[in-house]
Short mmCIF file of C-alpha atoms and ligand atoms in Angstrom, two decimals:
data_model
loop_
_atom_site.label_atom_id
_atom_site.label_comp_id
_atom_site.label_asym_id
_atom_site.label_seq_id
_atom_site.Cartn_x
_atom_site.Cartn_y
_atom_site.Cartn_z
CA MET A 1 -41.31 2.77 19.94
CA SER A 2 -43.07 1.03 17.03
CA ASP A 3 -45.54 -0.48 19.57
CA PHE A 4 -46.65 3.03 20.51
CA TYR A 5 -47.44 3.86 16.88
CA LYS A 6 -49.15 0.51 16.34
CA ARG A 7 -51.42 1.19 19.33
CA ALA A 8 -52.09 4.74 18.08
CA LEU A 9 -53.04 3.34 14.65
CA THR A 10 -55.73 1.11 16.16
CA LYS A 11 -57.27 4.17 17.79
CA LEU A 12 -56.87 6.51 14.84
CA ASP A 13 -60.61 7.06 14.36
CA LYS A 14 -60.89 8.25 17.95
CA LEU A 15 -58.12 10.85 17.63
CA THR A 16 -58.77 14.53 16.93
CA ALA A 17 -57.14 16.24 13.96
CA GLU A 18 -54.70 17.96 16.34
CA GLN A 19 -53.76 14.64 17.96
CA CYS A 20 -53.21 13.10 14.50
CA ARG A 21 -50.95 16.04 13.60
CA GLU A 22 -48.94 15.57 16.82
CA LEU A 23 -48.62 11.87 16.08
CA LEU A 24 -47.32 12.59 12.60
CA VAL A 25 -44.83 15.20 13.86
CA SER A 26 -43.55 12.72 16.40
CA ALA A 27 -43.22 10.00 13.70
CA VAL A 28 -41.31 12.39 11.41
CA GLY A 29 -38.97 13.23 14.32
CA GLU A 30 -38.34 9.54 14.90
CA ILE A 31 -37.62 8.90 11.24
CA SER A 32 -35.18 11.79 11.00
CA ARG A 33 -33.42 10.60 14.19
CA LEU A 34 -33.10 7.15 12.62
CA GLU A 35 -31.73 8.67 9.42
CA THR A 36 -29.16 10.68 11.38
CA VAL A 37 -28.04 7.53 13.17
CA LEU A 38 -27.77 5.59 9.90
CA ASP A 39 -25.89 8.42 8.19
CA SER A 40 -23.43 8.69 11.08
CA ILE A 41 -22.47 5.01 11.03
CA PRO A 42 -19.06 4.53 9.36
CA VAL A 43 -20.36 1.45 7.53
CA GLY A 44 -22.35 1.53 4.29
CA ILE A 45 -25.93 0.27 4.68
CA LEU A 46 -28.33 -0.52 1.87
CA VAL A 47 -31.87 -1.77 2.40
CA CYS A 48 -33.85 -3.39 -0.43
CA ASP A 49 -37.46 -4.49 -0.59
CA GLU A 50 -38.50 -8.02 -1.58
CA ASN A 51 -38.23 -7.09 -5.28
CA HIS A 52 -34.61 -5.94 -4.78
CA ASN A 53 -35.48 -2.29 -5.20
CA LEU A 54 -33.53 0.18 -3.09
CA VAL A 55 -35.45 1.46 -0.09
CA MET A 56 -32.55 3.18 1.58
CA ALA A 57 -28.83 3.86 1.16
CA ASN A 58 -27.04 5.68 3.96
CA LYS A 59 -24.39 8.34 3.24
CA CYS A 60 -21.47 5.97 3.78
CA ALA A 61 -22.88 3.45 1.25
CA GLN A 62 -23.21 6.23 -1.33
CA ARG A 63 -19.60 7.20 -0.64
CA LEU A 64 -18.20 3.66 -0.78
CA LEU A 65 -20.06 2.28 -3.78
CA PRO A 66 -19.89 3.74 -7.24
CA MET A 67 -23.64 4.32 -7.46
CA ASN A 68 -26.40 6.48 -8.79
CA TYR A 69 -28.81 6.43 -5.87
CA THR A 70 -32.49 6.76 -6.59
CA GLU A 71 -34.95 5.52 -4.03
CA GLY A 72 -37.08 2.72 -5.51
CA ALA A 73 -34.62 1.90 -8.33
CA ALA A 74 -33.55 -1.70 -8.84
CA LEU A 75 -30.33 -2.36 -6.91
CA TRP A 76 -28.53 -3.54 -10.05
CA THR A 77 -29.23 -0.38 -11.95
CA ALA A 78 -28.28 1.91 -9.05
CA VAL A 79 -24.87 0.32 -8.44
CA LEU A 80 -22.47 1.11 -11.25
CA ASP A 81 -19.72 -1.47 -10.65
CA GLU A 82 -20.42 -4.52 -12.81
CA HIS A 83 -18.49 -6.89 -10.56
CA ILE A 84 -20.50 -5.81 -7.50
CA THR A 85 -23.88 -5.90 -9.27
CA ASP A 86 -23.11 -9.46 -10.46
CA PHE A 87 -22.40 -10.40 -6.87
CA PHE A 88 -25.65 -8.76 -5.67
CA LYS A 89 -27.66 -10.53 -8.39
CA ASP A 90 -26.14 -13.92 -7.56
CA THR A 91 -26.75 -13.51 -3.86
CA LEU A 92 -30.14 -11.83 -3.78
CA LEU A 93 -31.81 -13.86 -6.52
CA ASN A 94 -30.79 -17.03 -4.68
CA SER A 95 -31.82 -15.56 -1.31
CA ASP A 96 -28.32 -16.34 -0.05
CA ARG A 97 -26.78 -15.02 3.10
CA VAL A 98 -23.20 -13.90 2.57
CA LEU A 99 -20.85 -12.57 5.21
CA ASP A 100 -17.74 -10.48 4.59
CA ARG A 101 -17.22 -11.09 0.86
CA GLU A 102 -14.15 -9.12 -0.18
CA ILE A 103 -14.52 -7.28 -3.48
CA ASP A 104 -12.17 -4.84 -5.25
CA THR A 105 -13.59 -1.71 -6.73
CA ALA A 106 -12.28 1.57 -8.10
CA LEU A 107 -13.45 4.77 -6.46
CA GLN A 108 -12.40 8.09 -7.96
CA GLY A 109 -9.45 6.41 -9.62
CA HIS A 110 -8.28 4.60 -6.47
CA ASN A 111 -8.45 0.88 -5.81
CA ARG A 112 -10.50 0.08 -2.71
CA LEU A 113 -11.12 -3.25 -1.06
CA LEU A 114 -14.66 -3.62 0.28
CA SER A 115 -16.07 -6.22 2.63
CA ILE A 116 -19.74 -6.75 1.77
CA SER A 117 -22.34 -8.74 3.69
CA VAL A 118 -25.85 -9.52 2.49
CA LEU A 119 -28.52 -10.61 4.94
CA PRO A 120 -32.16 -11.37 4.19
CA LEU A 121 -34.65 -9.33 6.23
CA VAL A 122 -37.09 -11.80 7.69
CA ARG A 123 -40.45 -10.92 9.20
CA GLN A 124 -42.92 -13.56 10.29
CA ARG A 125 -40.86 -16.24 8.52
CA ARG A 126 -41.14 -14.42 5.24
CA ILE A 127 -38.28 -12.66 3.45
CA THR A 128 -39.36 -9.06 3.17
CA GLY A 129 -36.19 -7.65 1.71
CA SER A 130 -32.48 -7.56 2.30
CA LEU A 131 -29.93 -5.68 4.32
CA ILE A 132 -26.49 -5.07 2.82
CA TYR A 133 -23.62 -3.67 4.77
CA ILE A 134 -20.34 -2.54 3.36
CA ALA A 135 -17.05 -1.78 5.09
CA ASP A 136 -13.96 -0.29 3.45
CA ILE A 137 -11.10 -2.55 4.56
CA THR A 138 -8.41 -1.16 2.23
CA GLU A 139 -6.37 0.47 5.00
CA LYS A 140 -6.84 -2.44 7.38
CA ARG A 141 -5.58 -4.92 4.78
CA SER A 142 -2.60 -2.80 3.77
CA ARG A 143 -1.71 -2.29 7.47
CA GLU A 144 -1.84 -6.05 7.92
CA SER A 145 0.33 -6.72 4.90
CA ARG A 146 2.82 -4.01 6.01
CA LEU A 147 2.98 -5.69 9.39
CA ARG A 148 3.47 -9.09 7.79
CA ARG A 149 6.28 -7.68 5.65
CA ALA A 150 7.92 -6.11 8.68
CA GLU A 151 7.65 -9.40 10.57
CA ASN A 152 9.06 -11.33 7.60
CA LEU A 153 11.98 -8.94 7.42
CA ALA A 154 12.58 -9.12 11.16
CA SER A 155 12.78 -12.90 11.09
CA LEU A 156 15.03 -12.74 8.03
CA THR A 157 17.34 -10.38 9.87
CA THR A 158 17.66 -12.89 12.67
CA LEU A 159 18.42 -15.59 10.16
CA ALA A 160 20.98 -13.44 8.36
CA ALA A 161 23.79 -13.94 10.86
CA GLY A 162 23.29 -17.69 10.66
CA VAL A 163 23.20 -17.63 6.87
CA ALA A 164 26.46 -15.66 6.79
CA HIS A 165 28.16 -18.22 8.97
CA GLU A 166 26.70 -21.25 7.25
CA ILE A 167 27.32 -20.18 3.68
CA LYS A 168 30.13 -17.64 3.56
CA ASN A 169 32.64 -19.72 5.52
CA PRO A 170 32.41 -22.90 3.40
CA LEU A 171 32.44 -20.71 0.28
CA GLY A 172 35.71 -19.15 1.44
CA SER A 173 37.15 -22.56 2.05
CA ILE A 174 36.03 -23.87 -1.37
CA SER A 175 37.57 -20.82 -3.04
CA ILE A 176 40.94 -21.32 -1.26
CA HIS A 177 41.02 -25.01 -2.14
CA LEU A 178 40.24 -24.30 -5.77
CA GLN A 179 43.19 -21.93 -5.88
CA LEU A 180 45.40 -24.59 -4.25
CA MET A 181 44.25 -27.11 -6.85
CA GLN A 182 45.07 -24.69 -9.65
CA LYS A 183 48.55 -24.11 -8.22
CA ALA A 184 49.18 -27.85 -7.89
CA LEU A 185 47.93 -28.45 -11.43
CA ALA A 186 50.19 -25.70 -12.77
CA LYS A 187 53.20 -27.76 -11.65
CA SER A 188 52.10 -30.86 -13.58
CA LYS A 189 53.13 -31.41 -17.15
CA GLU A 190 50.45 -33.99 -17.97
CA ALA A 191 48.53 -33.03 -21.15
CA ALA A 192 45.25 -34.52 -19.82
CA ILE A 193 45.26 -31.93 -17.02
CA GLY A 194 44.68 -29.04 -19.48
CA PRO A 195 40.82 -29.05 -19.44
CA LEU A 196 40.78 -29.33 -15.63
CA ASN A 197 41.94 -25.72 -15.37
CA LYS A 198 38.91 -24.63 -17.38
CA TYR A 199 36.58 -26.59 -15.12
CA ILE A 200 38.12 -24.98 -12.07
CA ASP A 201 37.63 -21.56 -13.65
CA VAL A 202 33.92 -22.33 -13.98
CA LEU A 203 33.77 -23.44 -10.34
CA ASN A 204 35.56 -20.25 -9.29
CA GLU A 205 33.02 -18.15 -11.17
CA GLU A 206 30.12 -19.99 -9.53
CA VAL A 207 31.64 -19.58 -6.08
CA GLU A 208 32.04 -15.88 -6.81
CA ARG A 209 28.37 -15.67 -7.88
CA LEU A 210 27.18 -17.40 -4.72
CA ASN A 211 29.37 -15.11 -2.69
CA HIS A 212 27.71 -12.08 -4.30
CA ILE A 213 24.24 -13.39 -3.51
CA VAL A 214 25.13 -13.88 0.14
CA VAL A 215 26.79 -10.47 0.42
CA ASP A 216 23.81 -8.73 -1.22
CA PHE A 217 21.41 -10.63 0.99
CA LEU A 218 23.29 -9.65 4.13
CA PHE A 219 23.42 -6.05 3.00
CA ALA A 220 19.65 -6.05 2.60
CA VAL A 221 18.79 -7.60 5.94
CA ARG A 222 21.64 -6.65 8.27
CA PRO A 223 20.79 -3.95 10.83
CA MET A 224 22.09 -0.66 9.43
CA THR A 225 23.60 2.24 11.27
CA LEU A 226 22.13 5.47 10.02
CA GLU A 227 23.99 8.74 10.17
CA LEU A 228 21.07 11.08 10.49
CA ARG A 229 21.56 14.67 9.42
CA GLU A 230 19.12 17.40 8.59
CA GLY A 231 18.59 17.55 4.85
CA ASN A 232 16.14 18.47 2.16
CA ILE A 233 14.60 15.74 0.05
CA ASN A 234 13.94 18.20 -2.81
CA THR A 235 17.66 18.91 -3.14
CA LEU A 236 18.39 15.19 -3.20
CA ILE A 237 15.76 14.56 -5.88
CA THR A 238 17.00 17.45 -8.05
CA GLU A 239 20.60 16.20 -7.77
CA LEU A 240 19.66 12.62 -8.56
CA THR A 241 17.42 13.38 -11.52
CA GLY A 242 20.16 15.61 -12.94
CA PHE A 243 22.47 12.64 -12.59
CA VAL A 244 20.16 10.19 -14.43
CA ASN A 245 18.86 12.73 -16.92
CA TYR A 246 20.90 11.57 -19.89
CA GLU A 247 19.99 7.93 -19.31
CA MET A 248 16.31 8.83 -19.09
CA GLU A 249 16.45 10.81 -22.30
CA GLN A 250 18.02 7.81 -24.01
CA SER A 251 15.15 5.65 -22.75
CA ARG A 252 12.63 8.24 -24.03
CA ILE A 253 11.42 8.94 -20.50
CA ARG A 254 10.28 12.44 -19.60
CA VAL A 255 10.97 13.33 -15.98
CA LEU A 256 8.53 15.69 -14.33
CA LEU A 257 9.34 17.13 -10.90
CA GLU A 258 6.47 18.47 -8.80
CA LEU A 259 8.34 19.52 -5.70
CA ASP A 260 6.69 21.30 -2.80
CA GLU A 261 8.77 24.47 -2.42
CA ASP A 262 7.98 24.75 1.28
CA LEU A 263 9.06 21.23 2.08
CA PRO A 264 10.65 21.25 5.55
CA PRO A 265 14.02 19.56 6.13
CA ILE A 266 14.00 16.13 7.73
CA LEU A 267 16.51 13.96 9.53
CA MET A 268 17.90 11.41 7.11
CA ASP A 269 20.95 9.48 6.02
CA GLU A 270 21.53 10.95 2.57
CA ARG A 271 23.57 8.00 1.30
CA TYR A 272 20.77 5.56 2.03
CA MET A 273 18.00 7.89 0.94
CA LYS A 274 19.77 8.36 -2.40
CA GLN A 275 19.83 4.60 -2.75
CA VAL A 276 16.07 4.45 -2.11
CA LEU A 277 15.31 7.03 -4.77
CA LEU A 278 17.74 5.55 -7.26
CA ASN A 279 16.31 2.04 -6.84
CA LEU A 280 12.77 3.34 -7.38
CA ILE A 281 13.82 5.43 -10.39
CA LYS A 282 15.68 2.46 -11.91
CA ASN A 283 12.67 0.20 -11.43
CA ALA A 284 10.43 2.82 -13.05
CA GLN A 285 12.86 3.10 -15.95
CA ALA A 286 12.87 -0.67 -16.40
CA ALA A 287 9.06 -0.69 -16.37
CA MET A 288 8.90 1.88 -19.18
CA GLY A 289 10.74 -0.03 -21.91
CA LYS A 290 9.02 2.00 -24.61
CA GLY A 291 9.49 5.31 -22.84
CA GLY A 292 6.94 7.22 -20.76
CA LEU A 293 6.52 9.74 -17.99
CA LEU A 294 8.21 9.62 -14.60
CA THR A 295 6.67 12.03 -12.10
CA ILE A 296 8.42 12.66 -8.83
CA ALA A 297 6.39 14.74 -6.42
CA THR A 298 6.90 15.87 -2.85
CA SER A 299 4.40 17.27 -0.41
CA HIS A 300 4.05 18.12 3.23
CA VAL A 301 1.07 16.73 5.15
CA ASP A 302 0.71 17.34 8.91
CA ASN A 303 3.82 16.00 10.57
CA GLU A 304 5.22 14.05 7.65
CA ILE A 305 6.58 14.60 4.19
CA ARG A 306 5.45 12.49 1.24
CA ILE A 307 7.40 11.49 -1.84
CA SER A 308 5.65 9.93 -4.78
CA ILE A 309 7.45 8.23 -7.64
CA CYS A 310 4.98 7.52 -10.36
CA ASP A 311 5.59 5.88 -13.74
CA THR A 312 3.49 5.07 -16.77
CA GLY A 313 5.08 1.65 -17.23
CA VAL A 314 3.84 -1.91 -17.46
CA GLY A 315 2.44 -1.96 -13.91
CA ILE A 316 2.46 -4.88 -11.47
CA SER A 317 -0.09 -7.70 -11.41
CA GLU A 318 -2.12 -8.10 -8.24
CA LYS A 319 -0.48 -11.46 -7.59
CA ASN A 320 3.02 -9.96 -7.75
CA LEU A 321 2.11 -6.83 -5.82
CA ALA A 322 2.07 -8.76 -2.56
CA LYS A 323 5.59 -10.08 -3.18
CA ILE A 324 7.63 -7.19 -4.55
CA PHE A 325 9.21 -6.26 -1.20
CA GLU A 326 10.23 -9.85 -0.47
CA PRO A 327 13.94 -10.63 -0.82
CA TYR A 328 14.81 -12.21 -4.18
CA PHE A 329 11.45 -11.56 -5.81
CA THR A 330 12.20 -10.43 -9.35
CA THR A 331 10.61 -10.68 -12.78
CA LYS A 332 13.81 -9.54 -14.48
CA GLU A 333 16.35 -11.86 -16.03
CA SER A 334 19.27 -10.08 -14.46
CA GLY A 335 17.56 -8.68 -11.35
CA THR A 336 18.59 -9.61 -7.81
CA GLY A 337 15.13 -8.91 -6.39
CA LEU A 338 16.78 -7.15 -3.47
CA GLY A 339 16.24 -3.54 -4.61
CA LEU A 340 12.84 -3.06 -3.02
CA THR A 341 13.76 -5.13 0.05
CA LEU A 342 16.49 -2.61 0.69
CA VAL A 343 14.18 0.34 -0.05
CA PHE A 344 11.63 -1.01 2.42
CA LYS A 345 14.29 -1.54 5.06
CA ILE A 346 15.85 1.92 4.69
CA ILE A 347 12.46 3.63 4.90
CA ARG A 348 11.54 1.63 8.01
CA GLU A 349 14.89 2.54 9.60
CA HIS A 350 13.90 6.19 9.01
CA GLN A 351 10.59 5.47 10.81
CA GLY A 352 8.78 6.00 7.54
CA GLU A 353 6.38 3.96 5.47
CA ILE A 354 6.22 2.96 1.84
CA SER A 355 3.16 1.88 -0.11
CA VAL A 356 2.52 1.01 -3.71
CA ASP A 357 -0.42 1.39 -6.02
CA SER A 358 -0.23 -0.18 -9.46
CA ARG A 359 -2.36 -1.05 -12.43
CA GLU A 360 -1.25 -3.45 -15.10
CA GLY A 361 -0.76 -1.68 -18.40
CA GLU A 362 -1.11 1.78 -16.79
CA GLY A 363 1.71 2.31 -14.34
CA THR A 364 2.90 2.25 -10.78
CA ASN A 365 3.05 4.76 -7.97
CA PHE A 366 5.32 4.30 -4.96
CA GLU A 367 4.54 6.62 -2.07
CA ILE A 368 6.93 7.17 0.80
CA SER A 369 6.07 9.04 3.97
CA LEU A 370 8.79 10.20 6.33
CA PRO A 371 8.26 11.80 9.72
CA ILE A 372 9.19 15.39 10.41
CA HIS A 373 10.86 15.24 13.77
CA GLU A 374 9.79 17.31 16.74
CA LYS A 375 12.45 19.97 16.22
CA GLU A 376 11.66 20.66 12.57
CA HIS A 377 7.97 20.54 13.31
CA ARG A 378 8.19 23.25 15.95
CA LEU A 379 10.10 25.45 13.54
CA ILE A 380 7.42 25.09 10.88
CA ALA A 381 4.65 25.84 13.34
CA TYR A 382 6.39 29.04 14.41
CA ASN A 383 5.28 32.22 12.68
CA GLY A 384 7.33 34.85 14.51
CA ASP A 385 10.42 36.91 13.64
CA SER A 386 13.89 35.46 13.10
CA ALA A 387 15.03 36.17 16.70
CA GLY A 388 12.05 34.21 17.98
CA LEU A 389 12.81 31.48 15.50
CA ALA A 390 16.33 31.14 16.82
CA ALA A 391 14.97 30.95 20.35
CA VAL A 392 12.54 28.20 19.41
CA SER A 393 15.28 26.30 17.58
CA LYS A 394 17.59 26.54 20.58
CA GLY A 395 14.84 25.50 22.96
CA ALA A 396 14.06 22.47 20.81
CA GLU A 397 17.65 21.32 20.95
CA GLN A 398 17.79 21.25 24.73
N1 LIG B 1 7.94 0.64 -11.06
C1 LIG B 1 7.70 -0.67 -11.29
N2 LIG B 1 6.89 -1.07 -12.30
C2 LIG B 1 6.65 -2.38 -12.54
N3 LIG B 1 7.18 -3.39 -11.79
C3 LIG B 1 7.99 -3.06 -10.77
C4 LIG B 1 8.30 -1.69 -10.46
N4 LIG B 1 9.11 -1.69 -9.38
C5 LIG B 1 9.31 -2.98 -9.05
N5 LIG B 1 8.65 -3.81 -9.88
C6 LIG B 1 8.59 -5.28 -9.81
O1 LIG B 1 9.11 -5.69 -8.57
C7 LIG B 1 10.18 -6.62 -8.75
C8 LIG B 1 11.16 -6.48 -7.61
O2 LIG B 1 11.84 -5.23 -7.68
P1 LIG B 1 13.26 -5.08 -7.00
O3 LIG B 1 13.73 -3.69 -7.20
O4 LIG B 1 13.20 -5.60 -5.62
O5 LIG B 1 14.15 -6.09 -7.81
P2 LIG B 1 14.58 -6.02 -9.35
O6 LIG B 1 14.38 -4.64 -9.85
O7 LIG B 1 13.91 -7.13 -10.07
O8 LIG B 1 16.11 -6.35 -9.26
P3 LIG B 1 17.30 -5.29 -9.01
O9 LIG B 1 16.73 -4.23 -8.12
O10 LIG B 1 18.38 -6.07 -8.43
O11 LIG B 1 17.63 -4.77 -10.38
C9 LIG B 1 10.71 -6.29 -10.12
O12 LIG B 1 11.37 -7.41 -10.71
C10 LIG B 1 9.44 -5.93 -10.89
O13 LIG B 1 8.75 -7.08 -11.30
MG1 LIG B 2 15.11 -2.98 -8.70
#
């Protein structure tokens, strides 16, 4: 297409005013088609001239980057994230070519992970500017890490039976033999034997501790049998918060419930779901040593319900964030590090998902989504009278 315009340019002095007008209209049409294409691409594209001034930023780039877009402005003044402008300066001033650099940024209060590539635009062996493309890989990365966690858990589950056999059986045997030793020692009258009883007590305690670790571990990874019944998460949350109310008051934590009144019932095992909520509430409480605000909210989006448990506590460092669902990961002196492993497992068994968003020094938000099953979904979608409702319900059960 550009060849056509180049040829037309060489013959410009031979064209009539009307032909020039037609040429211009056609060029404008081409440009707007190009702009539509660029604005429809789900990747951010920035184009700079050789002096690093912005020539173009498509819609997606303006959405993904915190920026104040003005055509012709220097790239570093248009982009408002210091970390990203430093990266652009480093790369562009050195005429580097960078592919898929991953950079964190905050967009409207949410952490996003961007993959940014910078390529020099070369024409006739001369750098005439640069092309920058930006992809939002936040969801992709969190899907990958969820998958990794699920795989880790699956392999741990397979190991669990072996661990039970390998550790619990010898522990049982050690415990029995310690008791036999104590009985035998009780019959002896030798004075020197006195301290031995104390040593055996210590050994007994240690065996008991190891036994607890193994039992907790197995509980966290063993396949669980859910007894699914229709229930309302709001009721469960209200009951539980009533139950922990006094403790929260003592810890100077205000509990705020933002429950969606039209939340549909879901199929769940209440015992396990209570455990999930309690573990998350306890963790939030521990994170707010000096008191704070615990907000528990529910909502209903498409065919799932969402529960968010948000605290204003110490937050979780980025390094730790990747590990919190792993068995035994704890930063607490007396923690088992199995609480969130169990939470993760229970939610997965309910075909749900759990994600976490946290900022050090600000707080943490755990968000759970649970599916509304076909039957409940059909009931929600139905707008008719109660007789019709009963018919739909009956039909759904068949
Ligand atoms: N709301 C939160 N705020 C800050 N850190 C958290 C929060 N929830 C979890 N964590 C971090 O994740 C770690 C693992 O949590 P998990 O519930 O699995 O174990 P734990 O709380 O340490 O031990 P236990 O549950 O046995 O008391 C915690 O030690 C803590 O560092
Ligand atoms: Mg815990």
